[in-house]
mmCIF file of N, CA and C in Angstrom:
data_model
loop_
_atom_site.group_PDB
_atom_site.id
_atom_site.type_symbol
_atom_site.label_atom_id
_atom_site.label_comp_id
_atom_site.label_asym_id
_atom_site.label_seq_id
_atom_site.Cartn_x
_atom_site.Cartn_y
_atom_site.Cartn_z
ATOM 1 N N UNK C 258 -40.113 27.390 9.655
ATOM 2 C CA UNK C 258 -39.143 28.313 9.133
ATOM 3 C C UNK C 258 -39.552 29.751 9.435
ATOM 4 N N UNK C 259 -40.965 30.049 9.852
ATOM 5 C CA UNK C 259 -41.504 31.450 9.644
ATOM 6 C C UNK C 259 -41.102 31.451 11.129
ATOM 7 N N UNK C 260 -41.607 30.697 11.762
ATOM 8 C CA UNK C 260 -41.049 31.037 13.596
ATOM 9 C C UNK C 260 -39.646 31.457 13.963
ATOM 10 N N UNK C 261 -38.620 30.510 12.449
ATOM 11 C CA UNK C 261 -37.336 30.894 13.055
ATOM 12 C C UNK C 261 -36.587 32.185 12.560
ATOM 13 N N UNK C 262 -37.148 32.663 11.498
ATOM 14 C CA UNK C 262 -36.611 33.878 10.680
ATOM 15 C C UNK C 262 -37.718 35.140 11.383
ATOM 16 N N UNK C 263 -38.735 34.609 12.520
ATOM 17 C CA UNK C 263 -39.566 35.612 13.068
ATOM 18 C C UNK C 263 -40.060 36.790 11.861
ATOM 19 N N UNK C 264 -40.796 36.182 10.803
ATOM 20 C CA UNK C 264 -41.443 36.570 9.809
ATOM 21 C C UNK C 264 -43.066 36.031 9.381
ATOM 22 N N UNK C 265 -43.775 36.956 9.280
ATOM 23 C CA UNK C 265 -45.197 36.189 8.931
ATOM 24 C C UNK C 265 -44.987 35.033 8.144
ATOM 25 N N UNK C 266 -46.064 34.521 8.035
ATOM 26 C CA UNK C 266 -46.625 32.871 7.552
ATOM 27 C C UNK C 266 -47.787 33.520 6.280
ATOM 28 N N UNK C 267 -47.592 33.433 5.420
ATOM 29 C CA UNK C 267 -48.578 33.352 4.326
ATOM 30 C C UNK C 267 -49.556 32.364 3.606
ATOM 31 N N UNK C 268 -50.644 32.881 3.933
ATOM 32 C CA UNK C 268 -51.322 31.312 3.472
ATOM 33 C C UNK C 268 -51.730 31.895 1.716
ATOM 34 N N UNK C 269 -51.694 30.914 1.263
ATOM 35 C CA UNK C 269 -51.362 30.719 -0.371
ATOM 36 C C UNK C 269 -52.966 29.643 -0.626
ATOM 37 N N UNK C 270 -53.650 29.952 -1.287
ATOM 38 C CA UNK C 270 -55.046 29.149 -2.070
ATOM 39 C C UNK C 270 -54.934 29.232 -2.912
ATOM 40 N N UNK C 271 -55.182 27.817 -3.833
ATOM 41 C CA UNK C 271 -55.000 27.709 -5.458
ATOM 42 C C UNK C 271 -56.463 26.963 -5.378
ATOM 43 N N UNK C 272 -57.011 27.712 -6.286
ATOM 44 C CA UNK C 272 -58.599 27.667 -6.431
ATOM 45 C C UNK C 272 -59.125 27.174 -7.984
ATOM 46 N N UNK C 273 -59.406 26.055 -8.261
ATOM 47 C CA UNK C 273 -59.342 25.343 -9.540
ATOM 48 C C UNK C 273 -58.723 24.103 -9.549
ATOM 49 N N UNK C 274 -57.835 23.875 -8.966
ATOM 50 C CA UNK C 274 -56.830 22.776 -9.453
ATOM 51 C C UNK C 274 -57.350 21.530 -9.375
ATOM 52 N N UNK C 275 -58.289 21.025 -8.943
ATOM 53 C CA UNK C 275 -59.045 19.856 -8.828
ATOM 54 C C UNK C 275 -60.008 19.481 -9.865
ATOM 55 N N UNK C 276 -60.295 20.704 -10.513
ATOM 56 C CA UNK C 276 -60.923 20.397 -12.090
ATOM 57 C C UNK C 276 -59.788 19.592 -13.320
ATOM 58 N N UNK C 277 -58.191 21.094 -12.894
ATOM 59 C CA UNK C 277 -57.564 21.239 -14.027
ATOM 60 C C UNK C 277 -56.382 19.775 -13.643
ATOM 61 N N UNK C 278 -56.600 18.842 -12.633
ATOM 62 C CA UNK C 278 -55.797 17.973 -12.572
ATOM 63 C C UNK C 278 -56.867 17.052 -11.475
ATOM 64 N N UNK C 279 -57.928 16.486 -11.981
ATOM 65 C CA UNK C 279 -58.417 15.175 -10.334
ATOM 66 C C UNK C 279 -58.009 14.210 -9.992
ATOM 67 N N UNK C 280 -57.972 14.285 -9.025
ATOM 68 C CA UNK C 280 -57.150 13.206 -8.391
ATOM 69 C C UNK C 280 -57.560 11.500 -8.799
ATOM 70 N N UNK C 281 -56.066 11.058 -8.993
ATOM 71 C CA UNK C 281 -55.751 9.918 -9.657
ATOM 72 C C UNK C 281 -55.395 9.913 -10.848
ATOM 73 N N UNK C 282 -55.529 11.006 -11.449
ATOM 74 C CA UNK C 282 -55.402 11.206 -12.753
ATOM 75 C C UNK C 282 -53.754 11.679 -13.028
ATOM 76 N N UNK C 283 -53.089 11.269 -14.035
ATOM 77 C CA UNK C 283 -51.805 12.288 -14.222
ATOM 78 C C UNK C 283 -51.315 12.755 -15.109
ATOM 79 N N UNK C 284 -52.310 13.430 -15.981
ATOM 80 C CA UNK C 284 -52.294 14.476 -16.885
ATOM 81 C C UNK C 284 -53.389 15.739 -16.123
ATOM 82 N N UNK C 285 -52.568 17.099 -16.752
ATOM 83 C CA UNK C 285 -53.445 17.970 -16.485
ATOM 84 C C UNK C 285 -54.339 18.718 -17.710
ATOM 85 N N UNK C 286 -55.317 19.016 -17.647
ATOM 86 C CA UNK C 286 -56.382 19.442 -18.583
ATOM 87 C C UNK C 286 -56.530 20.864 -18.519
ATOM 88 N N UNK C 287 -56.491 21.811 -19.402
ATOM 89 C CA UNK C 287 -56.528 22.878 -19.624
ATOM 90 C C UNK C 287 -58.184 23.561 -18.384
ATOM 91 N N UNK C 288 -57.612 24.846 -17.753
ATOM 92 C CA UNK C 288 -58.476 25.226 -17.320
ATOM 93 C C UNK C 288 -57.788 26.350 -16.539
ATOM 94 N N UNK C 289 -58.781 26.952 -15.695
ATOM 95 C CA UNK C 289 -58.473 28.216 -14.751
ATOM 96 C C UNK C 289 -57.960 28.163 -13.437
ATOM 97 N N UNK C 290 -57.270 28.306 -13.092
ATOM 98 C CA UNK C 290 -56.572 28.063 -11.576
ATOM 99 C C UNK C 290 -56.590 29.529 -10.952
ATOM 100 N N UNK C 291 -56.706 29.655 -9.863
ATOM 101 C CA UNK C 291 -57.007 31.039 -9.061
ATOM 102 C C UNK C 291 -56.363 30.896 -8.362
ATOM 103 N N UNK C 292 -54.886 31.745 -7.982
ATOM 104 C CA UNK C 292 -54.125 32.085 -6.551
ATOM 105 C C UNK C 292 -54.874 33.102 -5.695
ATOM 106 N N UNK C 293 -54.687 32.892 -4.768
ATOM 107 C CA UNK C 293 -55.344 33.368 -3.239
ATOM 108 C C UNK C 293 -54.254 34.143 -2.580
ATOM 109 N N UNK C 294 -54.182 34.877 -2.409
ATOM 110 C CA UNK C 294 -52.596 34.888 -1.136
ATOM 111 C C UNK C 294 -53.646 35.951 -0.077
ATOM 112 N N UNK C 295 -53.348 35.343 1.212
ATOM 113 C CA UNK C 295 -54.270 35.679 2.374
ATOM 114 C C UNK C 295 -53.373 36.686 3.051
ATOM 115 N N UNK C 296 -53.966 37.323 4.330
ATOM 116 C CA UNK C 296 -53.257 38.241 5.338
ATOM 117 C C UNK C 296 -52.007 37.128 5.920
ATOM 118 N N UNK C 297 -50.921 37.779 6.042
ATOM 119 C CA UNK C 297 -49.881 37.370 7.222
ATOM 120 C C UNK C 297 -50.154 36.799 8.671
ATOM 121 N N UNK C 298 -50.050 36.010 8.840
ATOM 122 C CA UNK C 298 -49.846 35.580 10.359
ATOM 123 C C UNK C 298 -48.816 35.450 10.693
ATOM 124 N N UNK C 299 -48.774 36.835 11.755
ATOM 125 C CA UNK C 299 -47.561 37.051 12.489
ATOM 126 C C UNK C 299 -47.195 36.394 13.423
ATOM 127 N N UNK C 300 -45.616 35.934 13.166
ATOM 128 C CA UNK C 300 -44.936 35.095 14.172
ATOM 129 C C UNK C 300 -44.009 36.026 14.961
ATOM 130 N N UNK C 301 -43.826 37.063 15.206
ATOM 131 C CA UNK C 301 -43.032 37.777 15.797
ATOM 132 C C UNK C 301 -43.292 37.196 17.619
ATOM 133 N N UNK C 302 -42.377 36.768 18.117
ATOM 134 C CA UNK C 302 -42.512 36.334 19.201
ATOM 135 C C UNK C 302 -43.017 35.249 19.594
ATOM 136 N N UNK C 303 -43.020 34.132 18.239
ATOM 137 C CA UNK C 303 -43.604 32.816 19.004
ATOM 138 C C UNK C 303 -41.650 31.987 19.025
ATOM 139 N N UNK C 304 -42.110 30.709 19.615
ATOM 140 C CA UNK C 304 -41.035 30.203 19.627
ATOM 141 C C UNK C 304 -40.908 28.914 18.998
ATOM 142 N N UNK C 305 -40.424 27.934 18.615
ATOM 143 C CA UNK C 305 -40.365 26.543 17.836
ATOM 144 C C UNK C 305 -41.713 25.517 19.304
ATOM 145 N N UNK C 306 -41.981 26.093 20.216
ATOM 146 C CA UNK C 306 -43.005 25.699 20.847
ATOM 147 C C UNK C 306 -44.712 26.021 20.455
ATOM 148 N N UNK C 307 -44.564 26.778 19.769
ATOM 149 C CA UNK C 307 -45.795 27.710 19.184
ATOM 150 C C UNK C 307 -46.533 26.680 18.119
ATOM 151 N N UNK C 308 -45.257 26.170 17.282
ATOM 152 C CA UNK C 308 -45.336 25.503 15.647
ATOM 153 C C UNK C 308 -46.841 24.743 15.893
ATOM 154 N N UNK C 309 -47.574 24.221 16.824
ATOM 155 C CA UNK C 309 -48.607 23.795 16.576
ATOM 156 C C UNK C 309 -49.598 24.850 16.283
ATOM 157 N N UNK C 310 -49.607 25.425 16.919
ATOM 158 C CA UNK C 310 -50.480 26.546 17.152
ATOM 159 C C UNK C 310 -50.552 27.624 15.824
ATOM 160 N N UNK C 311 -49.416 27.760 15.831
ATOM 161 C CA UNK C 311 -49.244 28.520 14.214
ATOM 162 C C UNK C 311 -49.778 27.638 12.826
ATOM 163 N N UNK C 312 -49.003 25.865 12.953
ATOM 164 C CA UNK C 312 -49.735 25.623 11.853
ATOM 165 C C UNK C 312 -51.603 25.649 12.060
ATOM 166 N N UNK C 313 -52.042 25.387 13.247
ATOM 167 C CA UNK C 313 -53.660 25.577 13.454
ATOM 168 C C UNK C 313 -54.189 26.722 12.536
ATOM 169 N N UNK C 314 -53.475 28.028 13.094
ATOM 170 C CA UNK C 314 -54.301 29.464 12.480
ATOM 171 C C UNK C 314 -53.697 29.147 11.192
ATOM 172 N N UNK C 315 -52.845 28.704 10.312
ATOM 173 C CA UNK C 315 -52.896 28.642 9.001
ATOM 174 C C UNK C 315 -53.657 27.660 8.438
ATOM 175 N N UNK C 316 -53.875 26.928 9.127
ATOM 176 C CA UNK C 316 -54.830 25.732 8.178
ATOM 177 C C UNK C 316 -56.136 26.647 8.643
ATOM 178 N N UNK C 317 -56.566 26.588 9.577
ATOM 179 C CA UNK C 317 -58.075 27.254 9.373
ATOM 180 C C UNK C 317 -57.952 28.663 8.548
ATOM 181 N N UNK C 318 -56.756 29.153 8.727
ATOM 182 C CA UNK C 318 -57.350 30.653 7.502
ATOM 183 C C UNK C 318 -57.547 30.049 5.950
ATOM 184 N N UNK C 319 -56.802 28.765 6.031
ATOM 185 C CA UNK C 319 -56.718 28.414 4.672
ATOM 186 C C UNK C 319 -57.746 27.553 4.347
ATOM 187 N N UNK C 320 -58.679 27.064 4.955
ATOM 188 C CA UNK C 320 -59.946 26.356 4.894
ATOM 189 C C UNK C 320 -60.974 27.597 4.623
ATOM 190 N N UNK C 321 -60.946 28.734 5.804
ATOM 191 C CA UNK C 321 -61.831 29.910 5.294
ATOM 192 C C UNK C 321 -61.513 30.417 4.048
ATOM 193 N N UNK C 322 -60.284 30.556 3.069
ATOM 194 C CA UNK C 322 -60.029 30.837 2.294
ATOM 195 C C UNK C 322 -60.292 29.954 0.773
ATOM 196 N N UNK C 323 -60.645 28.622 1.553
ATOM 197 C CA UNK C 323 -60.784 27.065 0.249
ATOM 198 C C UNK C 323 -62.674 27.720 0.108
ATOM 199 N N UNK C 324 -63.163 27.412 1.401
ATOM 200 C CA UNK C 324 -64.812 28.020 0.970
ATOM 201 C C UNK C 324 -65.598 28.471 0.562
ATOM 202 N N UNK C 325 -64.531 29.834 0.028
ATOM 203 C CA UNK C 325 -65.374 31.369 -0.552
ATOM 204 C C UNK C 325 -65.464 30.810 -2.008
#
């Protein structure tokens, strides 16, 4: 959608949520959750051929961003 409206891609980290809900479980338990919102990755000029490439640099900004 960001390729076709030729608008950055925002990568979004929620930092906690694996305490305040673990997996398998389906209740959530009181706790701290941390939003992240990272730099833009600009799509200005890619094309619906790009979409791999674009989701690449968002998953790795968003892995550098899961680490810290």
């Amino acid at each position: 959608m960001a390729i076709k409206a030729q608008v950055p891609a925002v990568p979004v980290a929620l930092h906690g949520t694996a305490e305040a809900m673990p997996r398998g479980r389906f209740w959530v338990k009181p706790g701290v959750v941390r939003v992240e919102v990272g730099a833009p990755i600009l799509t200005t000029g890619l094309t619906i051929d790009d979409r791999d490439q674009l989701m690449e640099a968002v998953r790795a900004r968003l892995t550098e961003m899961l680490r810290r």
